[in-house]
Short mmCIF file of C-alpha atoms and ligand atoms in Angstrom, two decimals:
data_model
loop_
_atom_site.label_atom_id
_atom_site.label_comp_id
_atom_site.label_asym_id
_atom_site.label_seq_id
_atom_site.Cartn_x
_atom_site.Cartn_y
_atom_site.Cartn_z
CA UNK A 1 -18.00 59.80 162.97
CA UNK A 2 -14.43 60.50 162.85
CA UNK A 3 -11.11 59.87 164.70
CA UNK A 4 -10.00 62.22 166.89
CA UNK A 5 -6.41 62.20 168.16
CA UNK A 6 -5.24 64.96 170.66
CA UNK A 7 -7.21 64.20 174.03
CA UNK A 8 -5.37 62.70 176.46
CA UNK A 9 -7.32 58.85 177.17
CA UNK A 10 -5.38 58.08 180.61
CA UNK A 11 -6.66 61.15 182.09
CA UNK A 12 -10.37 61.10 180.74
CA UNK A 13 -10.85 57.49 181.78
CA UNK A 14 -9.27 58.57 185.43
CA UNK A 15 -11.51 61.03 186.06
CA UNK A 16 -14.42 58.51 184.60
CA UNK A 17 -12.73 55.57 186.36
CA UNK A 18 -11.57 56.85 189.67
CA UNK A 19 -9.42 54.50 191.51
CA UNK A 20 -7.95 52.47 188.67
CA UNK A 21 -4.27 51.64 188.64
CA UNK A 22 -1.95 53.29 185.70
CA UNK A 23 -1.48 50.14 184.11
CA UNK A 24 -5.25 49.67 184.32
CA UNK A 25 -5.63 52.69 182.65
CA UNK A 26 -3.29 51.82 180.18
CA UNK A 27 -4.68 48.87 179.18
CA UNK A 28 -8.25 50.22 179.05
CA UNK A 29 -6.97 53.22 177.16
CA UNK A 30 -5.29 50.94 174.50
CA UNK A 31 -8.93 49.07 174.32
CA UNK A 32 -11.04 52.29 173.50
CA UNK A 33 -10.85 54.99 170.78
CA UNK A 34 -11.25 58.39 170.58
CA UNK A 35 -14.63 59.28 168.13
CA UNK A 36 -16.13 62.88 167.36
CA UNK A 37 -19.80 63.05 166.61
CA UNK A 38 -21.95 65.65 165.62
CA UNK A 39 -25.08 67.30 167.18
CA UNK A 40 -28.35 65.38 166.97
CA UNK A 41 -26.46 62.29 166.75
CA UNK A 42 -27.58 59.09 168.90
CA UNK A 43 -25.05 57.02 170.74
CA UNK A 44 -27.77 54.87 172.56
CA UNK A 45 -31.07 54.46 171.51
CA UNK A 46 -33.92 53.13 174.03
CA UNK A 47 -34.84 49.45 173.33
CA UNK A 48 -32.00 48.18 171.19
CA UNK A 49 -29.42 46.02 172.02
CA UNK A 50 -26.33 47.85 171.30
CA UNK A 51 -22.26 47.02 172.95
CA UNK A 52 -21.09 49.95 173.25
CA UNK A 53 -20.31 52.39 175.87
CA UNK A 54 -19.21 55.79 176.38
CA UNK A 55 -17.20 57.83 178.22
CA UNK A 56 -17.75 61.84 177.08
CA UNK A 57 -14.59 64.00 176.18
CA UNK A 58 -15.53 66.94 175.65
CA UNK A 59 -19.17 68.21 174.22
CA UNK A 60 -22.42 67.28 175.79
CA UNK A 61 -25.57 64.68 175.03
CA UNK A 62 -28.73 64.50 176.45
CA UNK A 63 -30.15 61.32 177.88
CA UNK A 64 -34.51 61.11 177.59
CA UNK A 65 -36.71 58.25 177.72
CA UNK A 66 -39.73 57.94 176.57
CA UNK A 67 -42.22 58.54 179.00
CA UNK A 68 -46.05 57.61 177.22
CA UNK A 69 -46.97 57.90 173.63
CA UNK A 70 -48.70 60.98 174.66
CA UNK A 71 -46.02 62.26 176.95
CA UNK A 72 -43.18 61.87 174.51
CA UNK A 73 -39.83 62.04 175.49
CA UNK A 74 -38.87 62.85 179.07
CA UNK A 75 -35.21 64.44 179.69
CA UNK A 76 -33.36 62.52 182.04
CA UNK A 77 -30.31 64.57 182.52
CA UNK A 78 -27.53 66.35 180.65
CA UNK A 79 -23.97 64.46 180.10
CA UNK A 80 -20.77 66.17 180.10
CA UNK A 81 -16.43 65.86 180.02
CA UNK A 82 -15.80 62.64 182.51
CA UNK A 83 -19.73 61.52 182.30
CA UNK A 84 -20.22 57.53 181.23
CA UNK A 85 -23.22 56.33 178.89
CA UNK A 86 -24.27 53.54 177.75
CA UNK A 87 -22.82 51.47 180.53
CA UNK A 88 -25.57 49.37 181.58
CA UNK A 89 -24.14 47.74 178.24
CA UNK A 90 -21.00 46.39 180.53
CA UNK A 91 -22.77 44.88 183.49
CA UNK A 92 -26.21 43.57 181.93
CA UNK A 93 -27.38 41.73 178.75
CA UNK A 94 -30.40 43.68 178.48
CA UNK A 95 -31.65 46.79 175.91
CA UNK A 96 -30.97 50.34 176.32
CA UNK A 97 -32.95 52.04 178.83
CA UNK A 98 -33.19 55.26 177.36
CA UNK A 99 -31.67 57.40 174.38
CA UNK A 100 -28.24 59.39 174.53
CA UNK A 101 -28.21 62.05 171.61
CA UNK A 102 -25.16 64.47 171.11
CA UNK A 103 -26.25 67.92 171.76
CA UNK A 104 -23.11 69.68 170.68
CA UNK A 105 -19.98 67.95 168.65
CA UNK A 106 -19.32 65.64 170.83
CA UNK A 107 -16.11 63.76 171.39
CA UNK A 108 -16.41 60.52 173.73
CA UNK A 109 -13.83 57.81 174.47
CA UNK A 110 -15.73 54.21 173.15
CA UNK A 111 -15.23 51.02 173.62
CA UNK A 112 -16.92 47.41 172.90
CA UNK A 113 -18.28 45.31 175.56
CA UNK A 114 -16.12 42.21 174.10
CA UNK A 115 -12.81 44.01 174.29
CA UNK A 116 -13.99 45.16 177.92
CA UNK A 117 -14.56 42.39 179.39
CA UNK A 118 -11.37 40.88 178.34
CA UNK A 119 -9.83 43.41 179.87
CA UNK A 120 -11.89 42.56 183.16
CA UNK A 121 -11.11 39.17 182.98
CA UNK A 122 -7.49 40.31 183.79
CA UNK A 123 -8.45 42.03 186.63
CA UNK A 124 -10.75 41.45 189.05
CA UNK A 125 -9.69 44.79 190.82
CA UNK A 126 -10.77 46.55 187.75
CA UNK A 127 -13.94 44.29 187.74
CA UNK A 128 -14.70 45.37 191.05
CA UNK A 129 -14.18 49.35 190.42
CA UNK A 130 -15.81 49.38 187.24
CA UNK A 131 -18.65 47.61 188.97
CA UNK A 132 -18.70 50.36 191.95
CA UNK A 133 -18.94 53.12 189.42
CA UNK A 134 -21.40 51.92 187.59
CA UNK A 135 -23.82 51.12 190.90
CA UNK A 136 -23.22 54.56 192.10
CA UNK A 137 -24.51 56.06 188.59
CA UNK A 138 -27.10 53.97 189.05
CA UNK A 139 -27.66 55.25 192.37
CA UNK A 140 -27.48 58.40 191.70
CA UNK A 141 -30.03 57.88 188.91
CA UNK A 142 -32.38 56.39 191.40
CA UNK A 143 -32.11 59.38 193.46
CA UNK A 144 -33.06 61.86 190.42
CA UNK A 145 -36.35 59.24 189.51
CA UNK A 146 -37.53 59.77 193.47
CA UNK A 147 -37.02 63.50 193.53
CA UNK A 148 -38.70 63.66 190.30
CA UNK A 149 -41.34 61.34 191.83
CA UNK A 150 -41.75 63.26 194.80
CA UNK A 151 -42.51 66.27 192.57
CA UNK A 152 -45.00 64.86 190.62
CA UNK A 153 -46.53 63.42 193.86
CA UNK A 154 -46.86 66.85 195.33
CA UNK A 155 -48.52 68.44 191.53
CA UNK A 156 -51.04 65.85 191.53
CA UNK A 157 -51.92 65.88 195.35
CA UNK A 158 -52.62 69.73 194.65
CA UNK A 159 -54.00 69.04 191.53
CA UNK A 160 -56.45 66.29 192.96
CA UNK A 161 -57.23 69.08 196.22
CA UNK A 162 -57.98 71.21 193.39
CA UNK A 163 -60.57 68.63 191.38
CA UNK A 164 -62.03 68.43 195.11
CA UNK A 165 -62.61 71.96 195.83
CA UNK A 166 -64.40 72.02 192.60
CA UNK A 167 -66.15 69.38 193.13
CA UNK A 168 -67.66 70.89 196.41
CA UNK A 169 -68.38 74.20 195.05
CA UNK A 170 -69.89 72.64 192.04
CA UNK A 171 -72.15 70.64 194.25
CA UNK A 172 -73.09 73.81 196.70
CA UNK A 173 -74.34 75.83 193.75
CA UNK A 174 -76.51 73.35 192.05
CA UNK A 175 -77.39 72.35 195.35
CA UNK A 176 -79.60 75.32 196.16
CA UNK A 177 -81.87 75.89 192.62
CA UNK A 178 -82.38 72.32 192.64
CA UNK A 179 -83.92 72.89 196.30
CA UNK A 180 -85.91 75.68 195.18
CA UNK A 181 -87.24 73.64 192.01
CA UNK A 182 -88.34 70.89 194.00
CA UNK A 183 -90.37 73.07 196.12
CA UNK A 184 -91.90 74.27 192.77
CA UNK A 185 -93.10 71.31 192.10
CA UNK A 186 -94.09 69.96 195.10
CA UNK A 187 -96.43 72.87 195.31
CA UNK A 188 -97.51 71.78 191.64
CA UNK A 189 -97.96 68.62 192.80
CA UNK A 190 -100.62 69.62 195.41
CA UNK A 191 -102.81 71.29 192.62
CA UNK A 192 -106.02 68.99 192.34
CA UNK A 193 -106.83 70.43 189.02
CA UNK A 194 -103.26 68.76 187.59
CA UNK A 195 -103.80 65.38 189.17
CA UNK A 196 -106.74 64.75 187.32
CA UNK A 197 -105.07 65.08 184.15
CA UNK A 198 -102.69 62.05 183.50
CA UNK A 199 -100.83 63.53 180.70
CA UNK A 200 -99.26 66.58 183.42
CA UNK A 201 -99.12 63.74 186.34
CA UNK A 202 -96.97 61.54 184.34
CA UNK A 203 -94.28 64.81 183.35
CA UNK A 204 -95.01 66.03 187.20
CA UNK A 205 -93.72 62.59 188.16
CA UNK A 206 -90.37 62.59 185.37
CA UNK A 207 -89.77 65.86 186.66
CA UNK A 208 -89.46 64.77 190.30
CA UNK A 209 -87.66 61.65 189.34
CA UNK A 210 -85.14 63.63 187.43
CA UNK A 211 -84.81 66.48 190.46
CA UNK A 212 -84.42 63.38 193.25
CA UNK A 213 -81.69 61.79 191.15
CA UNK A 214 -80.12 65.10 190.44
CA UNK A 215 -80.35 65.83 194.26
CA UNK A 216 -78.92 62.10 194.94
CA UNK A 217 -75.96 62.78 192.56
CA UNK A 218 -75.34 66.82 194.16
CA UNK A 219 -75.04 64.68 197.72
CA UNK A 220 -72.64 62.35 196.15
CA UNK A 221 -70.77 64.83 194.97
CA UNK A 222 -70.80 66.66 198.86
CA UNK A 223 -70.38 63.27 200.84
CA UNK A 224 -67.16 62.71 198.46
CA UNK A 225 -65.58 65.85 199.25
CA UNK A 226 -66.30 65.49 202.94
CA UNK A 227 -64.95 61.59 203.20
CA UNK A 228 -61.92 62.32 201.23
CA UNK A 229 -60.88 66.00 202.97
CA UNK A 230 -58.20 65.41 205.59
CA UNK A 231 -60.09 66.92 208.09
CA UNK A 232 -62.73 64.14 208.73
CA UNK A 233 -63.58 63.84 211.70
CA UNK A 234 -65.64 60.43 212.62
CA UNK A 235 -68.57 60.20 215.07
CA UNK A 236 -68.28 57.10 216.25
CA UNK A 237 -70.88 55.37 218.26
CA UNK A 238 -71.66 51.63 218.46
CA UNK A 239 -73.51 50.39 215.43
CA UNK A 240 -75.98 47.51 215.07
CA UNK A 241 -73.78 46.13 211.89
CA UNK A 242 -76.31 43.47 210.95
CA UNK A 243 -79.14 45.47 211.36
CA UNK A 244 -77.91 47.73 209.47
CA UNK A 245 -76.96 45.90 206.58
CA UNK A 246 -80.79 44.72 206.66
CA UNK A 247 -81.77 48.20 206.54
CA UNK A 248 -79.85 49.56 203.33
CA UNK A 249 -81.05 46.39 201.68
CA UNK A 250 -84.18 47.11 202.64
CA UNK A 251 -83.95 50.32 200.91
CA UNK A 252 -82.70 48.71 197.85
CA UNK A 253 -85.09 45.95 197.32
CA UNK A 254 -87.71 47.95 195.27
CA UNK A 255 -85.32 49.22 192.72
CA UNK A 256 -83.76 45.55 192.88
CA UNK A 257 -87.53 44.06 192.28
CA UNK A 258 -87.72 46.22 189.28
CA UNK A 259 -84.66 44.67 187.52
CA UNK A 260 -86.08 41.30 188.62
CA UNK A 261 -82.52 41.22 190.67
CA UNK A 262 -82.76 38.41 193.74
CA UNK A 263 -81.29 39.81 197.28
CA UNK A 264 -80.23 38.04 199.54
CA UNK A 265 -78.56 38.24 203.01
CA UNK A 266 -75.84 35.79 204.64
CA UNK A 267 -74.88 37.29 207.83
CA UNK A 268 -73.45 34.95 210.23
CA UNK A 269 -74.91 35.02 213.78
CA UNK A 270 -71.98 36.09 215.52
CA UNK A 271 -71.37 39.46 213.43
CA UNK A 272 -70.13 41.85 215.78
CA UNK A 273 -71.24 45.02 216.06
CA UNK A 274 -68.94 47.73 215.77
CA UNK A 275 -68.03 51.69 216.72
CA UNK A 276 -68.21 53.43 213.83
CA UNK A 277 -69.61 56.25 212.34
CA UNK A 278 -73.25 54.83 211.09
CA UNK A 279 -73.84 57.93 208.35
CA UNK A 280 -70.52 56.77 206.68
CA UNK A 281 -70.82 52.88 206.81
CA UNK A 282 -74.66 53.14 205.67
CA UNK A 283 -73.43 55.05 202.60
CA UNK A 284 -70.77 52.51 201.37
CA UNK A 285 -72.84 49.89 201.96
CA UNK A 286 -75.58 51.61 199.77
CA UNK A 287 -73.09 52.55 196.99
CA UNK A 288 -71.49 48.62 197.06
CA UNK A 289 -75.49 47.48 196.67
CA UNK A 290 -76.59 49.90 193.94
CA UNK A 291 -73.37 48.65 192.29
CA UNK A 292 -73.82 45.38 192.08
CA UNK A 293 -77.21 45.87 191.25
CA UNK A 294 -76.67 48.26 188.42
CA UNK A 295 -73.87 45.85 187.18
CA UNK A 296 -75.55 42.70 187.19
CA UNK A 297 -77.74 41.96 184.17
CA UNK A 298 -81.51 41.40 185.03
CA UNK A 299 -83.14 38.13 186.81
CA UNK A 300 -79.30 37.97 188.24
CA UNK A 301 -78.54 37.75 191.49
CA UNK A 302 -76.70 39.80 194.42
CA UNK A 303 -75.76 38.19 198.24
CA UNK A 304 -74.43 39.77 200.81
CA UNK A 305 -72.16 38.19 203.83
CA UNK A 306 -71.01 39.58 206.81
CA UNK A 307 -69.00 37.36 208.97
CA UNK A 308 -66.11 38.41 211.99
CA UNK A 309 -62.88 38.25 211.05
CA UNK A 310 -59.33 38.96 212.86
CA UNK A 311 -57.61 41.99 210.91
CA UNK A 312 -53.81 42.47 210.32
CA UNK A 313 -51.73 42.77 213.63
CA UNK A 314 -54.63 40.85 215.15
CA UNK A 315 -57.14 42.89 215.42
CA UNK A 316 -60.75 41.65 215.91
CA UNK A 317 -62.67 43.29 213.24
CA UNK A 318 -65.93 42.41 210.82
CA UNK A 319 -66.08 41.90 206.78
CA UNK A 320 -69.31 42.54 204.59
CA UNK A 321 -68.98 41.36 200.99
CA UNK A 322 -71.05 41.84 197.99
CA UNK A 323 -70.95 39.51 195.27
CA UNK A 324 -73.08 39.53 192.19
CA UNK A 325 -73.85 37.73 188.60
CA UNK A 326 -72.90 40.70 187.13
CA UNK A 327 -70.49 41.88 183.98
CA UNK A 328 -67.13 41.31 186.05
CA UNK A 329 -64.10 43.58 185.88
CA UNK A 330 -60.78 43.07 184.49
CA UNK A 331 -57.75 42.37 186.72
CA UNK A 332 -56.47 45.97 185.22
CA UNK A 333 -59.33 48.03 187.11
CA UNK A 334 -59.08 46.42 190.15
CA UNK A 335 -57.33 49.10 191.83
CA UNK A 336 -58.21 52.10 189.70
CA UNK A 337 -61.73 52.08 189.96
CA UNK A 338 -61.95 53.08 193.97
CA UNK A 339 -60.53 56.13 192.49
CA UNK A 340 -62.54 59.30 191.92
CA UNK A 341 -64.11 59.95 188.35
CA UNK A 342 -62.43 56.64 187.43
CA UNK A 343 -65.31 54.51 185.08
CA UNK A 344 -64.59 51.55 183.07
CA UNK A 345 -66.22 51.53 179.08
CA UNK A 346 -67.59 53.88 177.78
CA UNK A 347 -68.95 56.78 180.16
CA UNK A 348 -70.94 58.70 177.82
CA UNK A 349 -73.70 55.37 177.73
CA UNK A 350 -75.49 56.63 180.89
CA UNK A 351 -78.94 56.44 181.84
CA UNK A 352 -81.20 58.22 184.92
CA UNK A 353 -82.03 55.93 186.93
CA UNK A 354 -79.31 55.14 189.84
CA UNK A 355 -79.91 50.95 189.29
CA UNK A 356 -80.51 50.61 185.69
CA UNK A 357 -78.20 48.09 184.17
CA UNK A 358 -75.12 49.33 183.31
CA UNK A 359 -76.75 52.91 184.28
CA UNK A 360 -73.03 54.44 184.92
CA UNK A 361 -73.33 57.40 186.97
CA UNK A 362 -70.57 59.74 188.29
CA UNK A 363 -67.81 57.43 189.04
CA UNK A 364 -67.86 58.11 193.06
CA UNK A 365 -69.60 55.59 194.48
CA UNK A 366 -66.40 53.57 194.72
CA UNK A 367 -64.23 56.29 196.27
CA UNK A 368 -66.99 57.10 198.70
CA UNK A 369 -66.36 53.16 200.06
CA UNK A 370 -62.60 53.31 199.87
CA UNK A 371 -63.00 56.78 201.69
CA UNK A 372 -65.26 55.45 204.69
CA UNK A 373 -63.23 52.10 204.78
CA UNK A 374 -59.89 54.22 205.44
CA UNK A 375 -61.72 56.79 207.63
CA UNK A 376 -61.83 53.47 209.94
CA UNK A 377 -58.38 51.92 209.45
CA UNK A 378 -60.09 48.81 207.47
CA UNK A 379 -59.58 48.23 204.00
CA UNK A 380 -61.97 47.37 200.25
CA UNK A 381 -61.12 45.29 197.04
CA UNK A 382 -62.51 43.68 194.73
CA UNK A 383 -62.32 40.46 193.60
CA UNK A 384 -63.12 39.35 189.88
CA UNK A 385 -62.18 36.91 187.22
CA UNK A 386 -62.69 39.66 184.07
CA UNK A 387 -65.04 40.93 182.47
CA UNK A 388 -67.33 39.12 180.34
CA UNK A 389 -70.98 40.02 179.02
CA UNK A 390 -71.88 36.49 178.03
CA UNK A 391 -70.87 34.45 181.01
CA UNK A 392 -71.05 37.09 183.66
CA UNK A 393 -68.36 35.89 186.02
CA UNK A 394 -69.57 38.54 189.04
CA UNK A 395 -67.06 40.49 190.99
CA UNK A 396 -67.18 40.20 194.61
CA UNK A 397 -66.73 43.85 196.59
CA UNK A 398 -65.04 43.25 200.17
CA UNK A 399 -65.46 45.98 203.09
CA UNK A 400 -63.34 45.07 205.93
CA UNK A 401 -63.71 46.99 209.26
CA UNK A 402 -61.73 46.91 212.74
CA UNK A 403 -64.55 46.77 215.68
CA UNK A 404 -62.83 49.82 217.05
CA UNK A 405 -61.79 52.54 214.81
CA UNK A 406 -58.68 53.18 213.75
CA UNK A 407 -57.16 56.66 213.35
CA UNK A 408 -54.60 57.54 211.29
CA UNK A 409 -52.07 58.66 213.13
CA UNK A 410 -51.53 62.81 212.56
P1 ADP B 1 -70.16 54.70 188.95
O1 ADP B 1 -70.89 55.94 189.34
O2 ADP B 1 -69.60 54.75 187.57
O3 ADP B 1 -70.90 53.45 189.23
P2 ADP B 1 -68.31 53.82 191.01
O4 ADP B 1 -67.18 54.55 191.67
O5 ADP B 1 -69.38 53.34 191.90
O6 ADP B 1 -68.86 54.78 189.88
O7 ADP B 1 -67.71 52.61 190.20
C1 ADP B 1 -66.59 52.83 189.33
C2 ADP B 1 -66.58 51.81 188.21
O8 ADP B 1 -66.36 50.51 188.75
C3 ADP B 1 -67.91 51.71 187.48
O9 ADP B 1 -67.98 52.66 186.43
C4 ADP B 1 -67.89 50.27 186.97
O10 ADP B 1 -67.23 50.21 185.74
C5 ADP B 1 -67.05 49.52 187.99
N1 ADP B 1 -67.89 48.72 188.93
C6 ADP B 1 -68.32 49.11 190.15
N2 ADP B 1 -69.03 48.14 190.75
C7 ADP B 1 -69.05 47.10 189.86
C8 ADP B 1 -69.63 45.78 189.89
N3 ADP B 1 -70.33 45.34 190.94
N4 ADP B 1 -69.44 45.00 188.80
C9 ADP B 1 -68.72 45.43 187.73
N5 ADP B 1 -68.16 46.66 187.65
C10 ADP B 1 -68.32 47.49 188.71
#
């Protein structure tokens, strides 16, 4: 650092300052000195406690924060002549927010928080400007984080229509040979010279195992694509909610009998039934089931409810809730896991079958729910103390849906 003398300090901290009264000036000009840095060198630096601020002569600085330890550094913006930094310093006890590092020789105007607020102690009317100033940077700031939020909004919207449309043509083209191969084998299967043979029967029945769950997985893939495309359009018709509750179970209680997994139903008697689209609500129910089941550590225990309840803005609606003995999920996966893809652990442990414990499986399930639930204007969470593999706390999975659907509005 060194001293520089032949800027002019009234003028620089007018056109930083606007509005302050010569004598003002003065008195802030005789409380600041004129310092020349050069390039690479860091006024502020993000996360320390530093009294000092800045008001830049003549050079320029750049002001990043970091972002992520993978991300790195993320450039704010570019300060130049008249530009303050550092001045969260003056109104707030708190560290730096992000770094400030000379990209030319700089020359700034600085001055110590102590010596400032002296000065402000003088005069309120300074107080006051100073404190306008600062709020408009700060405004001004705010406005730069929401455009850049808005842009980032928009890449990942496109990137996420992207992930969809890749999805769906993924799913179309394994779709079809997986048709033809089951037909293959089906027409095997009907060969009375290979059912006699229990060595070919057993890999004719693996085979068709491992083509149905491939198949079950191809139409996850499809009904994800469809629930989450902006186009949906429901068929609603009334639906026997109860009823149909008992029937997914119904279709569940084999694969729940092999796990040695108790189901059992709750439904209070005056469950309404409800206009929805029956296709849609039978498939989140199913995925919330095979959840819980595949989640839930064997001889534990799954119970469904499904009671009326009276919605936001009062409007009459019905819940179903699944709660199990199972592993539990943190309080940080709460929201991230009705998201598509998203899996908590480790995703490479995955086994065939759709309700073997811990079985993983595409990480759609929960999207498909969130998907259906929106689709209707009603709402899912999940509610869970953590997770924990020796207690298993449970989770409980809530669908909540008006009687009436809900449209969002175009
Ligand atoms: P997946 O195909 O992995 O089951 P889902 O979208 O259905 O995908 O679920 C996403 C993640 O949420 C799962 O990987 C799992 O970690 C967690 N999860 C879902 N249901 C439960 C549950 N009942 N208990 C504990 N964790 C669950």
């Amino acid at each position: 650092m060194s001293e520089t003398l032949p800027f002019d300090k009234i003028s620089l901290l007018h056109l930083a300052f606007n509005g302050l009264t010569d004598k003002e000036l003065q008195e802030m000009a005789a409380a600041s000195q004129l310092c020349t840095y050069p390039p690479e060198h860091i006024l502020c630096r993000e996360g320390a406690y530093e009294d000092v601020f800045y008001v830049i002569a003549e050079g320029s600085a750049v002001i990043c924060k970091i972002v992520s330890e993978q991300d790195g550094e993320r450039v704010l913006r570019i300060a130049g002549k008249g530009d303050l930094v550092g001045e969260m310093a003056l109104i707030q006890n708190v560290p730096r927010s992000a770094t400030v590092r000379t990209l030319t020789d700089c020359t700034v105007l600085e001055m110590d928080k102590k010596d400032f607020e002296t000065l402000l102690s003088r005069s309120p009317s300074m107080a006051i400007n100073i404190i306008r100033t600062t709020l408009d940077r700060i405004r001004e700031n705010d406005q730069i984080a929401i455009q850049d939020l808005q842009n980032t909004n928009k890449v990942l919207h496109h990137l996420d229509r992207n992930k969809l449309e890749f999805i769906q043509v993924a799913a179309h083209e394994l779709r079809t040979p997986l048709t033809v191969l089951k037909g293959y084998v089906n027409v095997l299967n009907s060969f009375s010279e290979l059912k006699t043979n229990p060595a070919i029967t057993e890999v004719m029945s693996g085979i068709i195992k491992g083509a149905d769950r491939m198949h079950e997985v191809v139409n996850t893939m499809l009904d994800v694509t469809r629930i989450d495309s902006e186009t949906l359009k429901l068929r609603a018709t009334p639906v026997p909610l109860k009823r149909l509750v008992v029937d997914t179970v119904h279709e569940l209680i084999k694969a729940s009998l092999e796990r040695n997994i108790e189901l059992s139903l709750e439904q209070d008697s005056d469950t309404p039934n409800i206009n929805a689209d029956p296709t849609l609500i039978q498939k989140a129910m199913y995925h919330l089931i095979v959840n819980a089941i595949k989640y839930t550590p064997d001889g534990g225990r799954v119970t469904l409810h499904s009671r009326p309840i009276t919605m936001d803005k009062n409007i009459p609606g019905v819940e179903v809730s699944v709660t199990d003995t199972g592993i539990g999920l943190d309080a940080e996966h709460h929201e991230l896991i009705f998201e598509k893809f998203y899996q908590v652990g480790d995703v490479t442990i995955h086994s065939s079958g759709k309700t073997s414990y811990k079985g993983g499986g595409p990480g759609l399930g929960l999207a498909i729910v969130r998907g259906v639930a929106r689709a209707h204007g009603g709402k899912t969470w999940v509610e869970s103390t953590g997770h924990d593999e020796v207690n298993f706390p449970g989770s409980t999975f809530y669908l909540q849906l008006p009687i009436d659907p809900i449209t969002p509005a175009a």
